[in-house]
Amino acid sequence: MVEQFFAAINDRRIHDVLKAFLCGAVVNDQLTEYEGYDAIAAWLRRDLFDQHASIVAVQHTVRATGVVSMVEMTGDFAGLGLPEPLVLSWYFSIANGSIDQLVILRTAL
């Protein structure tokens, strides 16, 4: 499921990305919270699609309640002062086969 989710982001298929979430799901990206489909769609467009983000998962750890994915992300981040690739941990909480919560934090290497 997580690999298909990242493929949908890379292909800019917003409908498929949003289908992966439960109604009322929450995304917390770097301590900013987005709740529900409208807020998550706005986050996707602004922070990923508009930045031409491309995500490569380098490691997945399956947990009892979800998956933790370490990813390398590239994009148009030059003006933001972010390194490329940007290494992040994506913490997926899964319920009934869909994402209930996604927390994204920068990974210190």
Tab-separated table of N, CA, C and O in Angstrom:
chain	number	residue	atom	x	y	z
A	1	MET	N	0.807	-1.192	0.000
A	1	MET	CA	0.000	0.000	0.000
A	1	MET	C	0.857	1.265	0.000
A	1	MET	O	0.570	2.215	-0.716
A	2	VAL	N	1.918	1.277	0.812
A	2	VAL	CA	2.762	2.466	0.932
A	2	VAL	C	3.485	2.750	-0.382
A	2	VAL	O	3.575	3.903	-0.804
A	3	GLU	N	3.967	1.710	-1.049
A	3	GLU	CA	4.653	1.914	-2.339
A	3	GLU	C	3.713	2.523	-3.372
A	3	GLU	O	4.101	3.428	-4.118
A	4	GLN	N	2.449	2.063	-3.415
A	4	GLN	CA	1.472	2.621	-4.335
A	4	GLN	C	1.159	4.073	-3.988
A	4	GLN	O	0.934	4.906	-4.863
A	5	PHE	N	1.145	4.371	-2.697
A	5	PHE	CA	0.910	5.735	-2.218
A	5	PHE	C	2.008	6.673	-2.728
A	5	PHE	O	1.725	7.736	-3.277
A	6	PHE	N	3.274	6.267	-2.564
A	6	PHE	CA	4.385	7.086	-3.046
A	6	PHE	C	4.366	7.201	-4.568
A	6	PHE	O	4.654	8.269	-5.120
A	7	ALA	N	4.013	6.123	-5.272
A	7	ALA	CA	3.928	6.180	-6.740
A	7	ALA	C	2.855	7.188	-7.167
A	7	ALA	O	3.067	7.950	-8.117
A	8	ALA	N	1.730	7.213	-6.474
A	8	ALA	CA	0.669	8.173	-6.798
A	8	ALA	C	1.140	9.609	-6.573
A	8	ALA	O	0.817	10.508	-7.358
A	9	ILE	N	1.924	9.835	-5.510
A	9	ILE	CA	2.484	11.178	-5.285
A	9	ILE	C	3.434	11.536	-6.418
A	9	ILE	O	3.343	12.626	-6.994
A	10	ASN	N	4.342	10.632	-6.744
A	10	ASN	CA	5.322	10.908	-7.803
A	10	ASN	C	4.657	11.166	-9.152
A	10	ASN	O	5.161	11.959	-9.957
A	11	ASP	N	3.522	10.503	-9.403
A	11	ASP	CA	2.797	10.672	-10.668
A	11	ASP	C	1.786	11.814	-10.613
A	11	ASP	O	1.052	12.034	-11.576
A	12	ARG	N	1.711	12.502	-9.475
A	12	ARG	CA	0.794	13.643	-9.284
A	12	ARG	C	-0.670	13.246	-9.454
A	12	ARG	O	-1.489	13.987	-9.965
A	13	ARG	N	-1.015	12.036	-8.986
A	13	ARG	CA	-2.393	11.542	-9.069
A	13	ARG	C	-3.095	11.834	-7.743
A	13	ARG	O	-3.217	10.980	-6.886
A	14	ILE	N	-3.551	13.059	-7.600
A	14	ILE	CA	-4.098	13.509	-6.317
A	14	ILE	C	-5.293	12.665	-5.881
A	14	ILE	O	-5.432	12.356	-4.693
A	15	HIS	N	-6.133	12.267	-6.803
A	15	HIS	CA	-7.302	11.463	-6.441
A	15	HIS	C	-6.876	10.140	-5.805
A	15	HIS	O	-7.438	9.709	-4.799
A	16	ASP	N	-5.858	9.487	-6.395
A	16	ASP	CA	-5.379	8.217	-5.849
A	16	ASP	C	-4.705	8.408	-4.492
A	16	ASP	O	-4.820	7.542	-3.614
A	17	VAL	N	-4.003	9.513	-4.315
A	17	VAL	CA	-3.380	9.790	-3.011
A	17	VAL	C	-4.470	9.969	-1.966
A	17	VAL	O	-4.421	9.372	-0.894
A	18	LEU	N	-5.472	10.770	-2.281
A	18	LEU	CA	-6.538	11.029	-1.310
A	18	LEU	C	-7.346	9.777	-0.991
A	18	LEU	O	-7.798	9.598	0.144
A	19	LYS	N	-7.519	8.863	-1.962
A	19	LYS	CA	-8.246	7.611	-1.723
A	19	LYS	C	-7.553	6.738	-0.679
A	19	LYS	O	-8.198	5.900	-0.059
A	20	ALA	N	-6.256	6.946	-0.481
A	20	ALA	CA	-5.517	6.145	0.494
A	20	ALA	C	-5.851	6.522	1.941
A	20	ALA	O	-5.578	5.763	2.866
A	21	PHE	N	-6.462	7.699	2.130
A	21	PHE	CA	-6.766	8.201	3.473
A	21	PHE	C	-8.198	7.885	3.886
A	21	PHE	O	-9.115	7.913	3.058
A	22	LEU	N	-8.390	7.638	5.179
A	22	LEU	CA	-9.728	7.559	5.756
A	22	LEU	C	-10.344	8.951	5.802
A	22	LEU	O	-9.620	9.954	5.869
A	23	CYS	N	-11.645	9.030	5.808
A	23	CYS	CA	-12.332	10.300	6.011
A	23	CYS	C	-11.935	10.826	7.394
A	23	CYS	O	-11.941	10.086	8.373
A	24	GLY	N	-11.535	12.074	7.473
A	24	GLY	CA	-11.120	12.654	8.752
A	24	GLY	C	-9.677	12.358	9.128
A	24	GLY	O	-9.251	12.650	10.245
A	25	ALA	N	-8.913	11.785	8.201
A	25	ALA	CA	-7.501	11.488	8.479
A	25	ALA	C	-6.727	12.772	8.756
A	25	ALA	O	-7.155	13.869	8.404
A	26	VAL	N	-5.565	12.596	9.383
A	26	VAL	CA	-4.715	13.720	9.752
A	26	VAL	C	-3.316	13.494	9.181
A	26	VAL	O	-2.760	12.402	9.283
A	27	VAL	N	-2.769	14.550	8.568
A	27	VAL	CA	-1.362	14.578	8.171
A	27	VAL	C	-0.689	15.626	9.030
A	27	VAL	O	-1.179	16.749	9.162
A	28	ASN	N	0.426	15.258	9.646
A	28	ASN	CA	1.243	16.206	10.401
A	28	ASN	C	2.599	16.230	9.715
A	28	ASN	O	3.361	15.277	9.787
A	29	ASP	N	2.863	17.321	9.008
A	29	ASP	CA	4.110	17.482	8.264
A	29	ASP	C	4.946	18.538	8.963
A	29	ASP	O	4.596	19.719	8.955
A	30	GLN	N	6.030	18.094	9.578
A	30	GLN	CA	6.952	18.994	10.274
A	30	GLN	C	6.211	19.865	11.299
A	30	GLN	O	6.400	21.071	11.376
A	31	LEU	N	5.328	19.222	12.061
A	31	LEU	CA	4.605	19.825	13.184
A	31	LEU	C	3.472	20.758	12.764
A	31	LEU	O	2.929	21.485	13.585
A	32	THR	N	3.075	20.731	11.485
A	32	THR	CA	1.894	21.447	11.035
A	32	THR	C	0.851	20.408	10.646
A	32	THR	O	1.141	19.486	9.874
A	33	GLU	N	-0.362	20.563	11.168
A	33	GLU	CA	-1.394	19.546	11.014
A	33	GLU	C	-2.420	19.926	9.945
A	33	GLU	O	-2.846	21.083	9.857
A	34	TYR	N	-2.802	18.909	9.157
A	34	TYR	CA	-3.805	19.047	8.108
A	34	TYR	C	-4.826	17.931	8.324
A	34	TYR	O	-4.472	16.755	8.276
A	35	GLU	N	-6.088	18.299	8.545
A	35	GLU	CA	-7.118	17.307	8.843
A	35	GLU	C	-8.208	17.328	7.787
A	35	GLU	O	-8.731	18.389	7.434
A	36	GLY	N	-8.532	16.158	7.270
A	36	GLY	CA	-9.592	16.014	6.286
A	36	GLY	C	-9.090	16.156	4.862
A	36	GLY	O	-7.984	16.631	4.605
A	37	TYR	N	-9.939	15.712	3.916
A	37	TYR	CA	-9.545	15.665	2.514
A	37	TYR	C	-9.159	17.034	1.940
A	37	TYR	O	-8.182	17.146	1.206
A	38	ASP	N	-9.918	18.075	2.247
A	38	ASP	CA	-9.627	19.397	1.675
A	38	ASP	C	-8.268	19.915	2.129
A	38	ASP	O	-7.482	20.418	1.326
A	39	ALA	N	-7.993	19.807	3.420
A	39	ALA	CA	-6.715	20.287	3.961
A	39	ALA	C	-5.554	19.444	3.441
A	39	ALA	O	-4.486	19.976	3.105
A	40	ILE	N	-5.754	18.132	3.353
A	40	ILE	CA	-4.688	17.251	2.848
A	40	ILE	C	-4.433	17.529	1.368
A	40	ILE	O	-3.285	17.577	0.924
A	41	ALA	N	-5.492	17.758	0.594
A	41	ALA	CA	-5.323	18.084	-0.828
A	41	ALA	C	-4.547	19.382	-1.001
A	41	ALA	O	-3.659	19.476	-1.863
A	42	ALA	N	-4.849	20.385	-0.194
A	42	ALA	CA	-4.125	21.667	-0.278
A	42	ALA	C	-2.657	21.461	0.075
A	42	ALA	O	-1.767	22.020	-0.585
A	43	TRP	N	-2.377	20.661	1.096
A	43	TRP	CA	-0.993	20.350	1.488
A	43	TRP	C	-0.266	19.637	0.338
A	43	TRP	O	0.867	19.989	0.003
A	44	LEU	N	-0.920	18.648	-0.263
A	44	LEU	CA	-0.311	17.916	-1.378
A	44	LEU	C	0.078	18.853	-2.510
A	44	LEU	O	1.205	18.797	-3.016
A	45	ARG	N	-0.862	19.710	-2.896
A	45	ARG	CA	-0.597	20.622	-4.017
A	45	ARG	C	0.550	21.578	-3.692
A	45	ARG	O	1.470	21.761	-4.490
A	46	ARG	N	0.485	22.206	-2.531
A	46	ARG	CA	1.449	23.254	-2.171
A	46	ARG	C	2.832	22.682	-1.850
A	46	ARG	O	3.845	23.150	-2.369
A	47	ASP	N	2.879	21.676	-0.986
A	47	ASP	CA	4.165	21.224	-0.456
A	47	ASP	C	4.822	20.105	-1.254
A	47	ASP	O	6.025	19.897	-1.105
A	48	LEU	N	4.048	19.399	-2.070
A	48	LEU	CA	4.643	18.309	-2.846
A	48	LEU	C	4.548	18.573	-4.347
A	48	LEU	O	5.565	18.649	-5.027
A	49	PHE	N	3.340	18.731	-4.867
A	49	PHE	CA	3.182	18.870	-6.319
A	49	PHE	C	3.796	20.169	-6.834
A	49	PHE	O	4.519	20.160	-7.829
A	50	ASP	N	3.520	21.296	-6.193
A	50	ASP	CA	4.069	22.580	-6.653
A	50	ASP	C	5.591	22.635	-6.516
A	50	ASP	O	6.242	23.406	-7.223
A	51	GLN	N	6.152	21.839	-5.621
A	51	GLN	CA	7.602	21.774	-5.434
A	51	GLN	C	8.241	20.695	-6.315
A	51	GLN	O	9.436	20.435	-6.202
A	52	HIS	N	7.420	20.049	-7.158
A	52	HIS	CA	7.889	18.972	-8.039
A	52	HIS	C	8.624	17.891	-7.246
A	52	HIS	O	9.666	17.381	-7.669
A	53	ALA	N	8.061	17.565	-6.087
A	53	ALA	CA	8.687	16.570	-5.218
A	53	ALA	C	8.641	15.188	-5.856
A	53	ALA	O	7.667	14.801	-6.491
A	54	SER	N	9.738	14.477	-5.673
A	54	SER	CA	9.846	13.080	-6.090
A	54	SER	C	10.344	12.300	-4.879
A	54	SER	O	11.312	12.711	-4.226
A	55	ILE	N	9.678	11.199	-4.592
A	55	ILE	CA	9.961	10.442	-3.374
A	55	ILE	C	10.467	9.054	-3.727
A	55	ILE	O	9.866	8.357	-4.544
A	56	VAL	N	11.566	8.663	-3.074
A	56	VAL	CA	12.088	7.309	-3.194
A	56	VAL	C	12.170	6.735	-1.790
A	56	VAL	O	12.882	7.280	-0.931
A	57	ALA	N	11.427	5.664	-1.562
A	57	ALA	CA	11.481	4.994	-0.260
A	57	ALA	C	12.747	4.146	-0.209
A	57	ALA	O	13.007	3.354	-1.111
A	58	VAL	N	13.549	4.336	0.831
A	58	VAL	CA	14.791	3.580	0.959
A	58	VAL	C	14.693	2.492	2.015
A	58	VAL	O	15.521	1.582	2.044
A	59	GLN	N	13.661	2.576	2.874
A	59	GLN	CA	13.503	1.559	3.916
A	59	GLN	C	12.077	1.618	4.452
A	59	GLN	O	11.507	2.703	4.636
A	60	HIS	N	11.498	0.448	4.690
A	60	HIS	CA	10.184	0.352	5.321
A	60	HIS	C	10.306	-0.534	6.556
A	60	HIS	O	10.958	-1.575	6.509
A	61	THR	N	9.670	-0.125	7.630
A	61	THR	CA	9.586	-0.939	8.830
A	61	THR	C	8.111	-1.117	9.152
A	61	THR	O	7.397	-0.140	9.367
A	62	VAL	N	7.663	-2.368	9.146
A	62	VAL	CA	6.271	-2.660	9.450
A	62	VAL	C	6.120	-2.747	10.959
A	62	VAL	O	6.896	-3.422	11.639
A	63	ARG	N	5.133	-2.028	11.475
A	63	ARG	CA	4.848	-1.998	12.911
A	63	ARG	C	3.450	-2.580	13.121
A	63	ARG	O	2.706	-2.775	12.169
A	64	ALA	N	3.090	-2.806	14.352
A	64	ALA	CA	1.780	-3.390	14.662
A	64	ALA	C	0.633	-2.516	14.164
A	64	ALA	O	-0.417	-3.022	13.759
A	65	THR	N	0.817	-1.204	14.175
A	65	THR	CA	-0.263	-0.297	13.810
A	65	THR	C	-0.017	0.449	12.503
A	65	THR	O	-0.773	1.358	12.162
A	66	GLY	N	1.035	0.094	11.781
A	66	GLY	CA	1.297	0.804	10.534
A	66	GLY	C	2.674	0.537	9.984
A	66	GLY	O	3.257	-0.520	10.198
A	67	VAL	N	3.207	1.543	9.301
A	67	VAL	CA	4.491	1.431	8.617
A	67	VAL	C	5.277	2.714	8.838
A	67	VAL	O	4.708	3.807	8.837
A	68	VAL	N	6.599	2.556	9.008
A	68	VAL	CA	7.498	3.707	9.027
A	68	VAL	C	8.364	3.593	7.785
A	68	VAL	O	9.006	2.559	7.559
A	69	SER	N	8.350	4.634	6.959
A	69	SER	CA	9.145	4.641	5.732
A	69	SER	C	10.172	5.758	5.797
A	69	SER	O	9.818	6.911	6.050
A	70	MET	N	11.432	5.404	5.576
A	70	MET	CA	12.464	6.420	5.417
A	70	MET	C	12.542	6.704	3.928
A	70	MET	O	12.653	5.780	3.118
A	71	VAL	N	12.427	7.985	3.574
A	71	VAL	CA	12.408	8.355	2.165
A	71	VAL	C	13.454	9.416	1.876
A	71	VAL	O	13.855	10.182	2.758
A	72	GLU	N	13.878	9.438	0.623
A	72	GLU	CA	14.691	10.526	0.097
A	72	GLU	C	13.797	11.287	-0.862
A	72	GLU	O	13.186	10.704	-1.756
A	73	MET	N	13.713	12.586	-0.661
A	73	MET	CA	12.839	13.411	-1.473
A	73	MET	C	13.665	14.484	-2.165
A	73	MET	O	14.498	15.131	-1.542
A	74	THR	N	13.419	14.641	-3.455
A	74	THR	CA	14.040	15.712	-4.222
A	74	THR	C	12.929	16.591	-4.788
A	74	THR	O	11.770	16.182	-4.851
A	75	GLY	N	13.298	17.803	-5.183
A	75	GLY	CA	12.311	18.724	-5.751
A	75	GLY	C	12.895	20.111	-5.876
A	75	GLY	O	14.115	20.299	-5.793
A	76	ASP	N	12.024	21.079	-6.052
A	76	ASP	CA	12.438	22.476	-6.191
A	76	ASP	C	12.524	23.136	-4.817
A	76	ASP	O	11.757	24.040	-4.495
A	77	PHE	N	13.464	22.674	-4.015
A	77	PHE	CA	13.601	23.158	-2.646
A	77	PHE	C	14.706	24.189	-2.474
A	77	PHE	O	14.947	24.645	-1.363
A	78	ALA	N	15.401	24.557	-3.544
A	78	ALA	CA	16.574	25.426	-3.437
A	78	ALA	C	16.275	26.710	-2.670
A	78	ALA	O	17.049	27.128	-1.811
A	79	GLY	N	15.164	27.355	-2.957
A	79	GLY	CA	14.818	28.606	-2.288
A	79	GLY	C	14.421	28.417	-0.837
A	79	GLY	O	14.346	29.378	-0.079
A	80	LEU	N	14.177	27.176	-0.443
A	80	LEU	CA	13.766	26.891	0.928
A	80	LEU	C	14.954	26.548	1.824
A	80	LEU	O	14.782	26.365	3.022
A	81	GLY	N	16.135	26.414	1.242
A	81	GLY	CA	17.327	26.104	2.027
A	81	GLY	C	17.385	24.669	2.513
A	81	GLY	O	18.081	24.369	3.482
A	82	LEU	N	16.689	23.766	1.854
A	82	LEU	CA	16.677	22.366	2.264
A	82	LEU	C	17.699	21.572	1.464
A	82	LEU	O	17.947	21.867	0.295
A	83	PRO	N	18.290	20.555	2.072
A	83	PRO	CA	19.270	19.730	1.352
A	83	PRO	C	18.569	18.833	0.336
A	83	PRO	O	17.372	18.563	0.447
A	84	GLU	N	19.316	18.393	-0.668
A	84	GLU	CA	18.817	17.395	-1.609
A	84	GLU	C	19.811	16.253	-1.662
A	84	GLU	O	20.990	16.501	-1.855
A	85	PRO	N	19.378	15.025	-1.476
A	85	PRO	CA	17.996	14.715	-1.169
A	85	PRO	C	17.661	15.072	0.285
A	85	PRO	O	18.516	15.065	1.159
A	86	LEU	N	16.417	15.366	0.486
A	86	LEU	CA	15.883	15.605	1.817
A	86	LEU	C	15.470	14.253	2.372
A	86	LEU	O	14.709	13.522	1.737
A	87	VAL	N	15.997	13.867	3.525
A	87	VAL	CA	15.693	12.566	4.114
A	87	VAL	C	14.647	12.762	5.207
A	87	VAL	O	14.832	13.565	6.125
A	88	LEU	N	13.541	12.027	5.054
A	88	LEU	CA	12.410	12.156	5.964
A	88	LEU	C	11.937	10.786	6.424
A	88	LEU	O	12.069	9.799	5.694
A	89	SER	N	11.344	10.747	7.600
A	89	SER	CA	10.649	9.552	8.072
A	89	SER	C	9.152	9.822	7.991
A	89	SER	O	8.677	10.833	8.508
A	90	TRP	N	8.435	8.930	7.321
A	90	TRP	CA	6.981	9.024	7.179
A	90	TRP	C	6.382	7.921	8.047
A	90	TRP	O	6.604	6.741	7.780
A	91	TYR	N	5.643	8.304	9.066
A	91	TYR	CA	5.025	7.378	10.009
A	91	TYR	C	3.547	7.231	9.657
A	91	TYR	O	2.757	8.150	9.879
A	92	PHE	N	3.181	6.081	9.086
A	92	PHE	CA	1.810	5.806	8.681
A	92	PHE	C	1.096	5.017	9.766
A	92	PHE	O	1.565	3.944	10.156
A	93	SER	N	-0.043	5.499	10.232
A	93	SER	CA	-0.948	4.723	11.081
A	93	SER	C	-2.066	4.242	10.172
A	93	SER	O	-2.726	5.048	9.502
A	94	ILE	N	-2.265	2.927	10.153
A	94	ILE	CA	-3.204	2.307	9.227
A	94	ILE	C	-4.393	1.738	10.003
A	94	ILE	O	-4.214	1.086	11.030
A	95	ALA	N	-5.593	1.998	9.500
A	95	ALA	CA	-6.815	1.422	10.063
A	95	ALA	C	-7.704	0.970	8.912
A	95	ALA	O	-7.918	1.725	7.962
A	96	ASN	N	-8.180	-0.263	8.970
A	96	ASN	CA	-9.056	-0.800	7.914
A	96	ASN	C	-8.451	-0.653	6.523
A	96	ASN	O	-9.161	-0.362	5.560
A	97	GLY	N	-7.125	-0.811	6.420
A	97	GLY	CA	-6.457	-0.768	5.126
A	97	GLY	C	-6.233	0.614	4.550
A	97	GLY	O	-5.800	0.741	3.411
A	98	SER	N	-6.535	1.661	5.323
A	98	SER	CA	-6.355	3.036	4.854
A	98	SER	C	-5.546	3.831	5.868
A	98	SER	O	-5.429	3.443	7.035
A	99	ILE	N	-5.019	4.967	5.423
A	99	ILE	CA	-4.211	5.819	6.303
A	99	ILE	C	-5.139	6.637	7.193
A	99	ILE	O	-5.990	7.375	6.700
A	100	ASP	N	-4.951	6.486	8.486
A	100	ASP	CA	-5.700	7.273	9.462
A	100	ASP	C	-4.896	8.489	9.900
A	100	ASP	O	-5.441	9.555	10.154
A	101	GLN	N	-3.582	8.306	9.957
A	101	GLN	CA	-2.691	9.389	10.385
A	101	GLN	C	-1.337	9.213	9.714
A	101	GLN	O	-0.840	8.104	9.585
A	102	LEU	N	-0.766	10.334	9.281
A	102	LEU	CA	0.567	10.341	8.689
A	102	LEU	C	1.357	11.458	9.344
A	102	LEU	O	0.937	12.612	9.322
A	103	VAL	N	2.478	11.092	9.942
A	103	VAL	CA	3.370	12.066	10.574
A	103	VAL	C	4.685	12.028	9.803
A	103	VAL	O	5.267	10.957	9.617
A	104	ILE	N	5.158	13.206	9.363
A	104	ILE	CA	6.375	13.306	8.569
A	104	ILE	C	7.370	14.164	9.343
A	104	ILE	O	7.069	15.313	9.704
A	105	LEU	N	8.556	13.596	9.581
A	105	LEU	CA	9.606	14.315	10.315
A	105	LEU	C	10.916	14.207	9.570
A	105	LEU	O	11.226	13.167	8.970
A	106	ARG	N	11.694	15.253	9.647
A	106	ARG	CA	13.028	15.241	9.038
A	106	ARG	C	13.914	14.297	9.813
A	106	ARG	O	13.894	14.255	11.037
A	107	THR	N	14.699	13.525	9.089
A	107	THR	CA	15.584	12.534	9.695
A	107	THR	C	17.003	13.090	9.714
A	107	THR	O	17.512	13.522	8.678
A	108	ALA	N	17.591	13.105	10.880
A	108	ALA	CA	18.975	13.562	11.009
A	108	ALA	C	19.899	12.410	10.674
A	108	ALA	O	19.777	11.328	11.231
A	109	LEU	N	20.798	12.629	9.722
A	109	LEU	CA	21.782	11.593	9.359
A	109	LEU	C	23.159	12.013	9.771
A	109	LEU	O	23.502	13.144	9.813
